[in-house]
Structure formats: C-alpha cells, structure tokens
PDB file of C-alpha atoms in Angstrom:
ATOM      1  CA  UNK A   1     -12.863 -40.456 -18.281  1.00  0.00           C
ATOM      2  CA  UNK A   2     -11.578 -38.086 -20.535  1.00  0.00           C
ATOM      3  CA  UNK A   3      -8.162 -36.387 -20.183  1.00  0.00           C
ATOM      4  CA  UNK A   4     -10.082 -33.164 -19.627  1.00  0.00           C
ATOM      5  CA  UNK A   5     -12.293 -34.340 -17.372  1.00  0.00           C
ATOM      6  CA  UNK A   6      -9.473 -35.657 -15.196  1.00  0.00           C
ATOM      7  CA  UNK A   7      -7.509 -32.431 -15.397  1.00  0.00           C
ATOM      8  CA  UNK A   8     -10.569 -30.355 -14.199  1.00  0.00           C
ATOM      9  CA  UNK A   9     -11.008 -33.324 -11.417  1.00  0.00           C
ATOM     10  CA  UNK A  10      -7.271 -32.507 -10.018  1.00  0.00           C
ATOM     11  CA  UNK A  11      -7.881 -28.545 -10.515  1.00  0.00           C
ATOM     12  CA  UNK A  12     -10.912 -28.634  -8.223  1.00  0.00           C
ATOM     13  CA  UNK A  13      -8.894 -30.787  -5.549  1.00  0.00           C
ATOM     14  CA  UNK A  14      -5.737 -28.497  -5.999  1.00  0.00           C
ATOM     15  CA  UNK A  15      -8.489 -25.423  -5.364  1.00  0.00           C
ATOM     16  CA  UNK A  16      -9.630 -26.729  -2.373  1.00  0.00           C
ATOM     17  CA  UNK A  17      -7.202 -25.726   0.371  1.00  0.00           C
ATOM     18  CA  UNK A  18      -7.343 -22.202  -1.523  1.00  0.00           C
ATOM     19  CA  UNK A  19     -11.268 -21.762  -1.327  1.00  0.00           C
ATOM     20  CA  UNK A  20     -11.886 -19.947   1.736  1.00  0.00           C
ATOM     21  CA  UNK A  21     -15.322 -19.194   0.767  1.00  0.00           C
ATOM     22  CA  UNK A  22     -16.595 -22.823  -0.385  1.00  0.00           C
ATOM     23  CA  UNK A  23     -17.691 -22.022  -3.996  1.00  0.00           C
ATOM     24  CA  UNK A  24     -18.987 -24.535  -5.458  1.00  0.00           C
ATOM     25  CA  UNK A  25     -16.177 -24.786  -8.579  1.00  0.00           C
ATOM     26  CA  UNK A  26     -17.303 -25.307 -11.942  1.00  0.00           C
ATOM     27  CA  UNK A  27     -15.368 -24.507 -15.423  1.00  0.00           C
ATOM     28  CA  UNK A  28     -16.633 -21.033 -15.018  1.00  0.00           C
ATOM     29  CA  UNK A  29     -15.880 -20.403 -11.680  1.00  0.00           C
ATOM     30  CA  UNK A  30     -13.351 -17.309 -12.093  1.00  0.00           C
ATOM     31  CA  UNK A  31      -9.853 -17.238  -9.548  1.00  0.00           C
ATOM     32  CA  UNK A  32     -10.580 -13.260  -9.083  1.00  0.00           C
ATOM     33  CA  UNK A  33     -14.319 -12.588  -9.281  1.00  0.00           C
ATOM     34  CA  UNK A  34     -15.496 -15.541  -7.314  1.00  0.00           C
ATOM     35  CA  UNK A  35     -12.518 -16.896  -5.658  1.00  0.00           C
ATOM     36  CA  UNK A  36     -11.308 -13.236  -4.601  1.00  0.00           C
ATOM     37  CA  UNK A  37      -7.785 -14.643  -4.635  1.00  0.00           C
ATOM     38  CA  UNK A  38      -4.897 -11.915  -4.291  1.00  0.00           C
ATOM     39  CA  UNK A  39      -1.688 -11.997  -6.258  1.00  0.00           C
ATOM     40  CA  UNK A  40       0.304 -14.285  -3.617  1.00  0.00           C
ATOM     41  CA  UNK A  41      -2.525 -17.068  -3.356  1.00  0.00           C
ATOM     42  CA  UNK A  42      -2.385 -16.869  -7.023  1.00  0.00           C
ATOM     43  CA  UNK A  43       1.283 -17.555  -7.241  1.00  0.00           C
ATOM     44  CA  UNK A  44       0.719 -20.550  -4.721  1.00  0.00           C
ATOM     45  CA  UNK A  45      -1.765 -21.802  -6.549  1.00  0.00           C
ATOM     46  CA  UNK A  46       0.268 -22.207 -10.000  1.00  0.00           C
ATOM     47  CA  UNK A  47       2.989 -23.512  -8.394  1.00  0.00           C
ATOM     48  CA  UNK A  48       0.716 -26.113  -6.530  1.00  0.00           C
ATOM     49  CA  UNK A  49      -0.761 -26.952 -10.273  1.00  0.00           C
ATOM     50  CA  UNK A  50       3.168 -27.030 -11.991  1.00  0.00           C
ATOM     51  CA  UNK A  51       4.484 -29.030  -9.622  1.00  0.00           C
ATOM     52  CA  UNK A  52       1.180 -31.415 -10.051  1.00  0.00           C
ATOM     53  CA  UNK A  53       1.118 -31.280 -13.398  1.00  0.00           C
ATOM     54  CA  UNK A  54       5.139 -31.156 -14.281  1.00  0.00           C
ATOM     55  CA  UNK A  55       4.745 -28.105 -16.535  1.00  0.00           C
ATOM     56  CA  UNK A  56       5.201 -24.383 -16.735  1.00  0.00           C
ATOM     57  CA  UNK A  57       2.634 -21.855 -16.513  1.00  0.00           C
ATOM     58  CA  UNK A  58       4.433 -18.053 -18.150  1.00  0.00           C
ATOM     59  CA  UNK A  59       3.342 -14.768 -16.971  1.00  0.00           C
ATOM     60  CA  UNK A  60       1.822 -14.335 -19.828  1.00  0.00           C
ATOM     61  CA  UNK A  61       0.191 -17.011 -19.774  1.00  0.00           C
ATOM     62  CA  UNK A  62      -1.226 -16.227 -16.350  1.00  0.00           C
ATOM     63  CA  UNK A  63      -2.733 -13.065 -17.403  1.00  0.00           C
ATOM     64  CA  UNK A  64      -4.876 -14.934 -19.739  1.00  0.00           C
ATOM     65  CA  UNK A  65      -6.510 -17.283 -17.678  1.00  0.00           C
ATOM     66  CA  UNK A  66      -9.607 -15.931 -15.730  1.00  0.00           C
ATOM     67  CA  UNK A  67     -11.305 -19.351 -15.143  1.00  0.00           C
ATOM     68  CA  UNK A  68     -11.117 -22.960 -14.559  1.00  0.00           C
ATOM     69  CA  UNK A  69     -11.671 -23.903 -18.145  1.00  0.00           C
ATOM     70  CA  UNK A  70      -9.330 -21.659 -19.554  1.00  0.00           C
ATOM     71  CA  UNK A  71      -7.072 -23.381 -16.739  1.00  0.00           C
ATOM     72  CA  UNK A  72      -8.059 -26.827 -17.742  1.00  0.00           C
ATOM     73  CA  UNK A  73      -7.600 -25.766 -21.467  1.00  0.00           C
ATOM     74  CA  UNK A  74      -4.141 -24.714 -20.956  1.00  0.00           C
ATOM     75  CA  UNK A  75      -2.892 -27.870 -18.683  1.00  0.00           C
ATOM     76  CA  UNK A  76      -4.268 -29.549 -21.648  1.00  0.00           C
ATOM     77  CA  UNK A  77      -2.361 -27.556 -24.051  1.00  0.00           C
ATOM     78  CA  UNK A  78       0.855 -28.190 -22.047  1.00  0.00           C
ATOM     79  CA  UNK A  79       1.001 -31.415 -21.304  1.00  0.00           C
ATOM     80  CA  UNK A  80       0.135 -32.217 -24.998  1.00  0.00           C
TER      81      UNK A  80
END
C-alpha cells in the first residue's frame, strides 16, 4: 500500500462521522458541493485530520482544497 493510498484510507474514515448524507467518498468527492459542509464542520474536520496527521493545514491552504485528492495531495506534501 502506497503512502497515498493510506492517507486517502484515513481521510475517508476521518470523513465518516462528518457525512451526514452517506456519499460514497472518492478522490473527487468535493467537502462543499457534495458534502454540503458549512464553515464550522469544516474547521472540525481539519482539526480532526491535524491532530491525525501531526501537521498544519494554513488558511490559505484551506481555500485551495475543494476535494479529497487535493486533501490527500497536501497531507502528502506535509508530512514529506
């Protein structure tokens, strides 16, 4: 298993408690659009994911990310 492939495997359990509508998560499965998370479940979420994955997500860096790729990508990034 690659480290990617592990990442995305903790991302969909650490979306779980979150997804209130049972979508069926994939890389392109987008927090706003098909989620329909607001700005506070959101914040839980990347704390949930820091705390998981001992790093820090910026603001800026938030605004960026739109799926669970680009989510996976950037866990990636900073855990490097």
């Amino acid at each position: 298993m690659t480290d990617r492939t592990a990442i995305l495997d903790t991302l969909r359990t650490q979306i779980e408690p979150f997804n209130k509508k049972g979508v069926a998560i994939t890389e392109a499965t987008s927090f706003q659009g098909d989620l329909e998370w607001d700005s506070l479940t959101v914040m839980d979420f990347v704390a949930a994911i820091e705390d998981e994955f001992d790093i820090i997500i910026t603001m800026n860096m938030q605004a960026e990310i739109e799926n669970v790729g680009q989510l996976a990508d950037a866990v990636e990034k900073l855990r490097g």
